[in-house]
Amino acid sequence: MSEFKLTTVEEFEAATARLLETGAKVGADSWQLRVKNQTPHCKFGEEGVCCRICSMGPCRITKKAPRGICGCDVHGIVGRNFLRFTAGGSATHSDHGREICHTLYETREGGNYTVKDPAKLKRIAQEWGIETEGKDIYDLAHEVAETGLLEYGKPFGTQKFIKRAPEHTQEIWKREEIEPRAIDREVSQALHMTHMGCSSKPEALVRQALRCGLSDGWGGSMMGTEFSDVLFGTPKEMETEANLGVMEEENVNIVVHGHDPSLSEMICEYAEDPEMIALAKSVGAKGITISGVCCTSNEVAMRRGIPMAGNFLQQENVVLTGACEAIVVDVQCIFPALGPLSKCFHTKFITTSPVAQMPESDFIRFSSESAGENAKLIVKTAIENFKNRNPELVHIPDMKQKAFVGYSFEEIIHKLDGVTNSFVDKTGTTMPLVDCVKSGVLRGAVAMVGCNNPKIRPDAAHIELMKKLIANDVILIVSGCSAQAAAKAGLMDKRAKELCGAGLKRVCELADIPPVLHMGSCVDISRMMILASEIAKDSGWNISQVPVVGCAPEWMSEKAVSIGNYVVSTGIDTYLGVEPYATGSSEVDALLKGGLRDWVEAAYTVESDIDKLGDLMIERIEEKRAALGI
Amino acid sequence: MLINRIFNGNDAVYGLTVGAIDDAIAKNGADKAVGFPNTAYCLPCYYAVTGVKVKTLGDLKEAVGVVKTLMTREHALDDALMSGVATALCAEFIEALKYVDGAVPYEEPCYGHLADAVIRELGVPLVTGDIPGVAVVLGSAPTAKEGVDLIKSYQAQGILVTLVGGIIDQCEELGYKTGANVRVIPLGKDVTSVIHVVSVAIRAALIFGNVTPGDAGALLAYTAERVPAFVNAFAPIDDVILAAGAGAIKLGFPVISNETEGIAEVPGALIPAKVEDFNKTSLEARNIKIKITNIDIPVAFASAFEGEIIRRG
């Protein structure tokens, strides 16, 4: 018990500093240096008042020049930029979801990909009105995959999964005309609306940003998550480790980075292959260690307990250890800097997706049809690279923490069933959680998500906020790089209950969970939407009434904005630590930070003082409690 | 709001306690001795929690000031549960005042304070599991029969039953035999008399658990892990009972109730159930596992009846 101690951000930074020394030795570039070169940032860009959507520009709005050449005012420009930002994020998640649909379509008995959770497949099929009786599971998988693929471009109707939301929420979406239709259509329409000479009314642009976000959260991301579960198994509680110390000096280290589990799952399979292990031994290694960075890491941690080497701003550190034989990536949030960086070491930077091609990388094209051969080649390439390691450059920081992960919606319900009394309570519901919130044992919940951003001291906001919230009996559900920050710090160790208020500590003991629950990757925020919906249905409250808020303290990507938009549209107040590029327009800013509440019962709050951000969230949770009379 | 109700109940009991202590001092002076008969632990609950022995009314006045410091009013679980502990300690003070001057405040069938000797006697079977649990039955059952049936069901499982409030009259009404010898102990009719069973759990920790008085953490860990007690509280549940219940929860004892108004379920701690389900719900909530071989005979059969005395006629 006594040996449990969180790893501090100072310790993270000391480890990074030591790695950067190695980097300096070999003349490597780093994001820390590049941030310096880029600061101060352009104010026009920061405020969102710069427009480059036609060649009459670029235009920028100042006091002297209140309109662009076409006559668009600052509100129109900021609104359009915001919508395009969202569309980028929505497209990214949705294309990921589409790839997973294709992978599901590729499943066959004994093939590269199989159906690992047929029960979940059947549940989804039934939900979608697809006949399951007497059907071969693979015929069903193909039919469901095809139906899913049609969600991207169907000419009529709205997203199938929005029926999962409580009726009240569905009514809001209908009333506000933000029900997401075909996923690609919302992205296309966003690009259409933001073309020169189309929409310049902030309300219209923000409304489409919400709809485009919803097509991601309740469309692309949700399908990505659900079908990943069908393909690779629905996550269950699992023990793993996090931080750079999970890499092993005497082993071949393969780091998977990116997002789509179709690649990483297959690499994990081949890393366990006796033939590959024998090969690793033949080159002088003891074995093969797979670890992950970013969301692909979350995917394999959730399902296989593969250790997490680090999150977004740690991706260069992985290479800087000098012990990384290959960093294998697919799509999204991959620094192109990894190319030149890997050239300073023996590391192979292997890109695999036509969607994300980068200079100075080894491109091994990965496709679901030839996944097995591709993965085998990648693993082999890494192993053969072991002998090229320069031992003088090897330094793996000796820091890691134990983490319990795998809390899918299904697993959370399973854990909650464990605390019910079999004579009085129904199982399979969120009621134990609702009861704890009603009685005040838990004050509420915060869904913490999002990236790292050099504008915020990396991981510090995630970790400090989590510590503050759990001390106040607020339970956390987390995903993405936020989850990895928690895991690296030790907040996913069950012993972290000692840092909680008495109420949350009791809940952790009773349900046998850590106070910070890892729900998965960024597409898995759709799991949180399902959880919020079920809590609303079980409690009889509207989602916006439940004492829950969302938070992205260190957000960075367009995906984060798309996520923010669907979380707010689902009725959950969202707290950001970094301003979106919207402060240049009083109208768009006011809409995001207040006006949205009239539409969808929730809005954004932005506060760069992280401590204050935490206070604001707790305050909001208490307000919601008071309004409910609990 | 559950937490507010607990605070209200605690405030009410605290007010009464301060008043009662002041009255007693006005009447008897601050040097008047106070304490329970036949115990080496003065006011056992207060002694166990703080390590301080209260011997006079003046000490008691000081003690109630210490209790006040437990009564924080933040909306958090620990504040609510500590208010429960404060309520329990106040109850102990009120009960202690009943014994001032060698008074005999309880009479048949009620026991009131239980002597150390009784605890020593019950302690061994409690530790060996011969007594698999301690039920604290509080209030009036919807009907006397339902109350007695519940008690009987516990007795048949060898569980020690203590009674507080209207259920005692309900037993008398049906002529149901009670007494330490049959492991059904009516404590008293005031809700504050529930402290006499809390006192049993706490003295068990001091006697058998070797807990150092004043080590509240070890005390609570011992009661939660080693004393398999639970509370069955009949509706209606007022704020005072709720506050006392919070004290039980702090000790690790779940509260099972048929109250449905103004109460929120707390998984594993405060559980609503129908009276007919009290027994099995309680046992599961307290994780008491009993294997019983049912012998089909026309009378009840359990170790609880070992001390029963058969009178002539």
JSON list of N, CA and C in Angstrom, two decimals, chain A residues 419-425 431-436 438-441 443 473 502-504 506 510 622 625-626 629-630, chain B residues 1-3 75-78 81 249-250 252-253 256 264-269 271-274 277 280-282 284-285:
[
{"chain": "A", "resi": 419, "resn": "VAL", "atom": "N", "xyz": [-22.51, -4.57, -7.61]},
{"chain": "A", "resi": 419, "resn": "VAL", "atom": "CA", "xyz": [-22.85, -3.91, -6.34]},
{"chain": "A", "resi": 419, "resn": "VAL", "atom": "C", "xyz": [-24.35, -3.92, -6.08]},
{"chain": "A", "resi": 420, "resn": "THR", "atom": "N", "xyz": [-25.10, -4.54, -6.96]},
{"chain": "A", "resi": 420, "resn": "THR", "atom": "CA", "xyz": [-26.54, -4.58, -6.72]},
{"chain": "A", "resi": 420, "resn": "THR", "atom": "C", "xyz": [-26.85, -5.64, -5.68]},
{"chain": "A", "resi": 421, "resn": "ASN", "atom": "N", "xyz": [-28.00, -5.50, -5.05]},
{"chain": "A", "resi": 421, "resn": "ASN", "atom": "CA", "xyz": [-28.48, -6.53, -4.14]},
{"chain": "A", "resi": 421, "resn": "ASN", "atom": "C", "xyz": [-29.45, -7.37, -4.94]},
{"chain": "A", "resi": 422, "resn": "SER", "atom": "N", "xyz": [-29.16, -8.67, -5.02]},
{"chain": "A", "resi": 422, "resn": "SER", "atom": "CA", "xyz": [-29.91, -9.50, -5.97]},
{"chain": "A", "resi": 422, "resn": "SER", "atom": "C", "xyz": [-31.38, -9.62, -5.60]},
{"chain": "A", "resi": 423, "resn": "PHE", "atom": "N", "xyz": [-31.75, -9.24, -4.38]},
{"chain": "A", "resi": 423, "resn": "PHE", "atom": "CA", "xyz": [-33.16, -9.38, -4.00]},
{"chain": "A", "resi": 423, "resn": "PHE", "atom": "C", "xyz": [-33.98, -8.14, -4.27]},
{"chain": "A", "resi": 424, "resn": "VAL", "atom": "N", "xyz": [-33.30, -6.99, -4.41]},
{"chain": "A", "resi": 424, "resn": "VAL", "atom": "CA", "xyz": [-34.08, -5.77, -4.59]},
{"chain": "A", "resi": 424, "resn": "VAL", "atom": "C", "xyz": [-33.77, -5.02, -5.87]},
{"chain": "A", "resi": 425, "resn": "ASP", "atom": "N", "xyz": [-32.58, -5.21, -6.42]},
{"chain": "A", "resi": 425, "resn": "ASP", "atom": "CA", "xyz": [-32.19, -4.39, -7.57]},
{"chain": "A", "resi": 425, "resn": "ASP", "atom": "C", "xyz": [-32.27, -5.17, -8.88]},
{"chain": "A", "resi": 431, "resn": "MET", "atom": "N", "xyz": [-28.45, 2.02, -12.68]},
{"chain": "A", "resi": 431, "resn": "MET", "atom": "CA", "xyz": [-29.06, 2.52, -11.45]},
{"chain": "A", "resi": 431, "resn": "MET", "atom": "C", "xyz": [-28.11, 2.64, -10.26]},
{"chain": "A", "resi": 432, "resn": "PRO", "atom": "N", "xyz": [-27.20, 1.69, -10.04]},
{"chain": "A", "resi": 432, "resn": "PRO", "atom": "CA", "xyz": [-26.31, 1.88, -8.89]},
{"chain": "A", "resi": 432, "resn": "PRO", "atom": "C", "xyz": [-25.53, 3.19, -8.97]},
{"chain": "A", "resi": 433, "resn": "LEU", "atom": "N", "xyz": [-25.14, 3.55, -10.17]},
{"chain": "A", "resi": 433, "resn": "LEU", "atom": "CA", "xyz": [-24.43, 4.81, -10.38]},
{"chain": "A", "resi": 433, "resn": "LEU", "atom": "C", "xyz": [-25.36, 5.99, -10.10]},
{"chain": "A", "resi": 434, "resn": "VAL", "atom": "N", "xyz": [-26.57, 5.91, -10.65]},
{"chain": "A", "resi": 434, "resn": "VAL", "atom": "CA", "xyz": [-27.55, 6.96, -10.43]},
{"chain": "A", "resi": 434, "resn": "VAL", "atom": "C", "xyz": [-27.85, 7.10, -8.93]},
{"chain": "A", "resi": 435, "resn": "ASP", "atom": "N", "xyz": [-28.00, 5.97, -8.26]},
{"chain": "A", "resi": 435, "resn": "ASP", "atom": "CA", "xyz": [-28.28, 6.01, -6.82]},
{"chain": "A", "resi": 435, "resn": "ASP", "atom": "C", "xyz": [-27.17, 6.70, -6.05]},
{"chain": "A", "resi": 436, "resn": "CYS", "atom": "N", "xyz": [-25.94, 6.38, -6.41]},
{"chain": "A", "resi": 436, "resn": "CYS", "atom": "CA", "xyz": [-24.81, 7.01, -5.73]},
{"chain": "A", "resi": 436, "resn": "CYS", "atom": "C", "xyz": [-24.80, 8.51, -5.95]},
{"chain": "A", "resi": 438, "resn": "LYS", "atom": "N", "xyz": [-27.54, 10.33, -6.69]},
{"chain": "A", "resi": 438, "resn": "LYS", "atom": "CA", "xyz": [-28.71, 10.88, -6.01]},
{"chain": "A", "resi": 438, "resn": "LYS", "atom": "C", "xyz": [-28.44, 11.08, -4.52]},
{"chain": "A", "resi": 439, "resn": "SER", "atom": "N", "xyz": [-27.81, 10.09, -3.91]},
{"chain": "A", "resi": 439, "resn": "SER", "atom": "CA", "xyz": [-27.62, 10.16, -2.46]},
{"chain": "A", "resi": 439, "resn": "SER", "atom": "C", "xyz": [-26.46, 11.09, -2.10]},
{"chain": "A", "resi": 440, "resn": "GLY", "atom": "N", "xyz": [-25.67, 11.48, -3.08]},
{"chain": "A", "resi": 440, "resn": "GLY", "atom": "CA", "xyz": [-24.56, 12.39, -2.79]},
{"chain": "A", "resi": 440, "resn": "GLY", "atom": "C", "xyz": [-23.25, 11.68, -2.48]},
{"chain": "A", "resi": 441, "resn": "VAL", "atom": "N", "xyz": [-23.25, 10.33, -2.55]},
{"chain": "A", "resi": 441, "resn": "VAL", "atom": "CA", "xyz": [-21.99, 9.60, -2.35]},
{"chain": "A", "resi": 441, "resn": "VAL", "atom": "C", "xyz": [-21.01, 10.03, -3.44]},
{"chain": "A", "resi": 443, "resn": "ARG", "atom": "N", "xyz": [-20.63, 13.08, -6.31]},
{"chain": "A", "resi": 443, "resn": "ARG", "atom": "CA", "xyz": [-21.24, 14.37, -6.63]},
{"chain": "A", "resi": 443, "resn": "ARG", "atom": "C", "xyz": [-21.64, 14.41, -8.10]},
{"chain": "A", "resi": 473, "resn": "ASP", "atom": "N", "xyz": [-15.06, 13.78, -4.89]},
{"chain": "A", "resi": 473, "resn": "ASP", "atom": "CA", "xyz": [-16.07, 12.73, -5.12]},
{"chain": "A", "resi": 473, "resn": "ASP", "atom": "C", "xyz": [-16.72, 12.82, -6.50]},
{"chain": "A", "resi": 502, "resn": "ALA", "atom": "N", "xyz": [-14.18, 10.58, 0.35]},
{"chain": "A", "resi": 502, "resn": "ALA", "atom": "CA", "xyz": [-14.69, 9.37, 0.99]},
{"chain": "A", "resi": 502, "resn": "ALA", "atom": "C", "xyz": [-15.74, 8.66, 0.14]},
{"chain": "A", "resi": 503, "resn": "GLY", "atom": "N", "xyz": [-16.55, 9.44, -0.56]},
{"chain": "A", "resi": 503, "resn": "GLY", "atom": "CA", "xyz": [-17.62, 8.84, -1.35]},
{"chain": "A", "resi": 503, "resn": "GLY", "atom": "C", "xyz": [-17.09, 8.04, -2.52]},
{"chain": "A", "resi": 504, "resn": "LEU", "atom": "N", "xyz": [-16.22, 8.66, -3.29]},
{"chain": "A", "resi": 504, "resn": "LEU", "atom": "CA", "xyz": [-15.67, 7.97, -4.46]},
{"chain": "A", "resi": 504, "resn": "LEU", "atom": "C", "xyz": [-14.80, 6.79, -4.02]},
{"chain": "A", "resi": 506, "resn": "ARG", "atom": "N", "xyz": [-15.27, 4.91, -1.50]},
{"chain": "A", "resi": 506, "resn": "ARG", "atom": "CA", "xyz": [-16.18, 3.83, -1.17]},
{"chain": "A", "resi": 506, "resn": "ARG", "atom": "C", "xyz": [-16.69, 3.13, -2.43]},
{"chain": "A", "resi": 510, "resn": "LEU", "atom": "N", "xyz": [-16.18, -0.69, -3.39]},
{"chain": "A", "resi": 510, "resn": "LEU", "atom": "CA", "xyz": [-17.36, -1.53, -3.56]},
{"chain": "A", "resi": 510, "resn": "LEU", "atom": "C", "xyz": [-17.39, -2.15, -4.96]},
{"chain": "A", "resi": 622, "resn": "GLU", "atom": "N", "xyz": [-22.57, 21.05, -9.07]},
{"chain": "A", "resi": 622, "resn": "GLU", "atom": "CA", "xyz": [-23.38, 21.35, -7.89]},
{"chain": "A", "resi": 622, "resn": "GLU", "atom": "C", "xyz": [-24.67, 22.09, -8.29]},
{"chain": "A", "resi": 625, "resn": "ARG", "atom": "N", "xyz": [-27.04, 19.54, -9.45]},
{"chain": "A", "resi": 625, "resn": "ARG", "atom": "CA", "xyz": [-27.57, 18.79, -8.30]},
{"chain": "A", "resi": 625, "resn": "ARG", "atom": "C", "xyz": [-28.67, 19.60, -7.61]},
{"chain": "A", "resi": 626, "resn": "ALA", "atom": "N", "xyz": [-28.39, 20.88, -7.39]},
{"chain": "A", "resi": 626, "resn": "ALA", "atom": "CA", "xyz": [-29.36, 21.73, -6.70]},
{"chain": "A", "resi": 626, "resn": "ALA", "atom": "C", "xyz": [-30.65, 21.79, -7.52]},
{"chain": "A", "resi": 629, "resn": "GLY", "atom": "N", "xyz": [-32.67, 18.90, -6.98]},
{"chain": "A", "resi": 629, "resn": "GLY", "atom": "CA", "xyz": [-33.05, 18.70, -5.58]},
{"chain": "A", "resi": 629, "resn": "GLY", "atom": "C", "xyz": [-32.39, 17.49, -4.96]},
{"chain": "A", "resi": 630, "resn": "ILE", "atom": "N", "xyz": [-31.17, 17.19, -5.39]},
{"chain": "A", "resi": 630, "resn": "ILE", "atom": "CA", "xyz": [-30.46, 16.06, -4.76]},
{"chain": "A", "resi": 630, "resn": "ILE", "atom": "C", "xyz": [-29.20, 16.57, -4.06]},
{"chain": "B", "resi": 1, "resn": "MET", "atom": "N", "xyz": [-33.18, 15.91, -0.15]},
{"chain": "B", "resi": 1, "resn": "MET", "atom": "CA", "xyz": [-31.74, 15.65, -0.23]},
{"chain": "B", "resi": 1, "resn": "MET", "atom": "C", "xyz": [-31.30, 14.82, 0.96]},
{"chain": "B", "resi": 2, "resn": "LEU", "atom": "N", "xyz": [-30.76, 13.68, 0.68]},
{"chain": "B", "resi": 2, "resn": "LEU", "atom": "CA", "xyz": [-30.40, 12.73, 1.73]},
{"chain": "B", "resi": 2, "resn": "LEU", "atom": "C", "xyz": [-29.41, 13.35, 2.72]},
{"chain": "B", "resi": 3, "resn": "ILE", "atom": "N", "xyz": [-28.38, 14.00, 2.18]},
{"chain": "B", "resi": 3, "resn": "ILE", "atom": "CA", "xyz": [-27.33, 14.52, 3.07]},
{"chain": "B", "resi": 3, "resn": "ILE", "atom": "C", "xyz": [-27.91, 15.60, 3.99]},
{"chain": "B", "resi": 75, "resn": "HIS", "atom": "N", "xyz": [-21.23, 19.23, 1.56]},
{"chain": "B", "resi": 75, "resn": "HIS", "atom": "CA", "xyz": [-22.00, 18.17, 0.94]},
{"chain": "B", "resi": 75, "resn": "HIS", "atom": "C", "xyz": [-21.07, 17.10, 0.40]},
{"chain": "B", "resi": 76, "resn": "ALA", "atom": "N", "xyz": [-20.61, 16.24, 1.28]},
{"chain": "B", "resi": 76, "resn": "ALA", "atom": "CA", "xyz": [-19.77, 15.14, 0.83]},
{"chain": "B", "resi": 76, "resn": "ALA", "atom": "C", "xyz": [-20.03, 13.96, 1.74]},
{"chain": "B", "resi": 77, "resn": "LEU", "atom": "N", "xyz": [-19.77, 12.78, 1.24]},
{"chain": "B", "resi": 77, "resn": "LEU", "atom": "CA", "xyz": [-20.12, 11.57, 1.98]},
{"chain": "B", "resi": 77, "resn": "LEU", "atom": "C", "xyz": [-19.51, 11.57, 3.37]},
{"chain": "B", "resi": 78, "resn": "ASP", "atom": "N", "xyz": [-18.22, 11.90, 3.46]},
{"chain": "B", "resi": 78, "resn": "ASP", "atom": "CA", "xyz": [-17.57, 11.79, 4.74]},
{"chain": "B", "resi": 78, "resn": "ASP", "atom": "C", "xyz": [-18.20, 12.73, 5.77]},
{"chain": "B", "resi": 81, "resn": "LEU", "atom": "N", "xyz": [-21.37, 11.07, 6.92]},
{"chain": "B", "resi": 81, "resn": "LEU", "atom": "CA", "xyz": [-21.16, 9.91, 7.79]},
{"chain": "B", "resi": 81, "resn": "LEU", "atom": "C", "xyz": [-20.59, 10.35, 9.15]},
{"chain": "B", "resi": 249, "resn": "ILE", "atom": "N", "xyz": [-23.64, 3.19, 8.95]},
{"chain": "B", "resi": 249, "resn": "ILE", "atom": "CA", "xyz": [-22.95, 3.02, 7.66]},
{"chain": "B", "resi": 249, "resn": "ILE", "atom": "C", "xyz": [-21.46, 3.32, 7.82]},
{"chain": "B", "resi": 250, "resn": "LYS", "atom": "N", "xyz": [-21.16, 4.31, 8.65]},
{"chain": "B", "resi": 250, "resn": "LYS", "atom": "CA", "xyz": [-19.75, 4.64, 8.88]},
{"chain": "B", "resi": 250, "resn": "LYS", "atom": "C", "xyz": [-19.03, 3.46, 9.54]},
{"chain": "B", "resi": 252, "resn": "GLY", "atom": "N", "xyz": [-19.67, 0.53, 8.90]},
{"chain": "B", "resi": 252, "resn": "GLY", "atom": "CA", "xyz": [-19.64, -0.53, 7.90]},
{"chain": "B", "resi": 252, "resn": "GLY", "atom": "C", "xyz": [-20.89, -1.39, 7.89]},
{"chain": "B", "resi": 253, "resn": "PHE", "atom": "N", "xyz": [-21.94, -0.93, 8.57]},
{"chain": "B", "resi": 253, "resn": "PHE", "atom": "CA", "xyz": [-23.16, -1.72, 8.66]},
{"chain": "B", "resi": 253, "resn": "PHE", "atom": "C", "xyz": [-24.20, -1.20, 7.67]},
{"chain": "B", "resi": 256, "resn": "ILE", "atom": "N", "xyz": [-31.08, -1.50, 5.86]},
{"chain": "B", "resi": 256, "resn": "ILE", "atom": "CA", "xyz": [-32.12, -1.98, 4.93]},
{"chain": "B", "resi": 256, "resn": "ILE", "atom": "C", "xyz": [-33.45, -1.47, 5.45]},
{"chain": "B", "resi": 264, "resn": "ALA", "atom": "N", "xyz": [-32.93, 7.84, -0.68]},
{"chain": "B", "resi": 264, "resn": "ALA", "atom": "CA", "xyz": [-32.27, 7.42, -1.92]},
{"chain": "B", "resi": 264, "resn": "ALA", "atom": "C", "xyz": [-31.44, 6.18, -1.63]},
{"chain": "B", "resi": 265, "resn": "GLU", "atom": "N", "xyz": [-31.50, 5.24, -2.54]},
{"chain": "B", "resi": 265, "resn": "GLU", "atom": "CA", "xyz": [-30.70, 4.04, -2.34]},
{"chain": "B", "resi": 265, "resn": "GLU", "atom": "C", "xyz": [-29.22, 4.40, -2.46]},
{"chain": "B", "resi": 266, "resn": "VAL", "atom": "N", "xyz": [-28.44, 3.80, -1.58]},
{"chain": "B", "resi": 266, "resn": "VAL", "atom": "CA", "xyz": [-26.99, 3.91, -1.70]},
{"chain": "B", "resi": 266, "resn": "VAL", "atom": "C", "xyz": [-26.47, 2.49, -1.83]},
{"chain": "B", "resi": 267, "resn": "PRO", "atom": "N", "xyz": [-25.97, 2.13, -3.01]},
{"chain": "B", "resi": 267, "resn": "PRO", "atom": "CA", "xyz": [-25.57, 0.74, -3.22]},
{"chain": "B", "resi": 267, "resn": "PRO", "atom": "C", "xyz": [-24.65, 0.24, -2.11]},
{"chain": "B", "resi": 268, "resn": "GLY", "atom": "N", "xyz": [-25.02, -0.90, -1.57]},
{"chain": "B", "resi": 268, "resn": "GLY", "atom": "CA", "xyz": [-24.18, -1.52, -0.55]},
{"chain": "B", "resi": 268, "resn": "GLY", "atom": "C", "xyz": [-24.34, -0.93, 0.83]},
{"chain": "B", "resi": 269, "resn": "ALA", "atom": "N", "xyz": [-25.08, 0.18, 0.97]},
{"chain": "B", "resi": 269, "resn": "ALA", "atom": "CA", "xyz": [-25.14, 0.84, 2.28]},
{"chain": "B", "resi": 269, "resn": "ALA", "atom": "C", "xyz": [-26.56, 1.11, 2.75]},
{"chain": "B", "resi": 271, "resn": "ILE", "atom": "N", "xyz": [-30.35, 0.39, 1.55]},
{"chain": "B", "resi": 271, "resn": "ILE", "atom": "CA", "xyz": [-31.00, -0.41, 0.53]},
{"chain": "B", "resi": 271, "resn": "ILE", "atom": "C", "xyz": [-32.49, -0.54, 0.83]},
{"chain": "B", "resi": 272, "resn": "PRO", "atom": "N", "xyz": [-33.33, -0.14, -0.11]},
{"chain": "B", "resi": 272, "resn": "PRO", "atom": "CA", "xyz": [-34.76, -0.31, 0.12]},
{"chain": "B", "resi": 272, "resn": "PRO", "atom": "C", "xyz": [-35.18, -1.75, -0.19]},
{"chain": "B", "resi": 273, "resn": "ALA", "atom": "N", "xyz": [-36.06, -2.30, 0.63]},
{"chain": "B", "resi": 273, "resn": "ALA", "atom": "CA", "xyz": [-36.55, -3.66, 0.36]},
{"chain": "B", "resi": 273, "resn": "ALA", "atom": "C", "xyz": [-37.90, -3.82, 1.04]},
{"chain": "B", "resi": 274, "resn": "LYS", "atom": "N", "xyz": [-38.65, -4.82, 0.58]},
{"chain": "B", "resi": 274, "resn": "LYS", "atom": "CA", "xyz": [-39.90, -5.15, 1.26]},
{"chain": "B", "resi": 274, "resn": "LYS", "atom": "C", "xyz": [-39.56, -5.90, 2.54]},
{"chain": "B", "resi": 277, "resn": "ASP", "atom": "N", "xyz": [-38.51, -9.34, 2.42]},
{"chain": "B", "resi": 277, "resn": "ASP", "atom": "CA", "xyz": [-37.19, -9.59, 1.82]},
{"chain": "B", "resi": 277, "resn": "ASP", "atom": "C", "xyz": [-36.04, -9.10, 2.70]},
{"chain": "B", "resi": 280, "resn": "LYS", "atom": "N", "xyz": [-33.08, -11.88, 3.54]},
{"chain": "B", "resi": 280, "resn": "LYS", "atom": "CA", "xyz": [-32.11, -12.26, 2.51]},
{"chain": "B", "resi": 280, "resn": "LYS", "atom": "C", "xyz": [-31.36, -11.06, 1.96]},
{"chain": "B", "resi": 281, "resn": "THR", "atom": "N", "xyz": [-32.06, -9.91, 1.86]},
{"chain": "B", "resi": 281, "resn": "THR", "atom": "CA", "xyz": [-31.39, -8.71, 1.36]},
{"chain": "B", "resi": 281, "resn": "THR", "atom": "C", "xyz": [-30.27, -8.29, 2.31]},
{"chain": "B", "resi": 282, "resn": "SER", "atom": "N", "xyz": [-30.59, -8.35, 3.61]},
{"chain": "B", "resi": 282, "resn": "SER", "atom": "CA", "xyz": [-29.60, -7.95, 4.62]},
{"chain": "B", "resi": 282, "resn": "SER", "atom": "C", "xyz": [-28.38, -8.85, 4.57]},
{"chain": "B", "resi": 284, "resn": "GLU", "atom": "N", "xyz": [-27.23, -10.69, 2.18]},
{"chain": "B", "resi": 284, "resn": "GLU", "atom": "CA", "xyz": [-26.39, -10.48, 1.01]},
{"chain": "B", "resi": 284, "resn": "GLU", "atom": "C", "xyz": [-25.62, -9.16, 1.12]},
{"chain": "B", "resi": 285, "resn": "ALA", "atom": "N", "xyz": [-26.32, -8.14, 1.62]},
{"chain": "B", "resi": 285, "resn": "ALA", "atom": "CA", "xyz": [-25.66, -6.83, 1.72]},
{"chain": "B", "resi": 285, "resn": "ALA", "atom": "C", "xyz": [-24.48, -6.88, 2.69]}
]
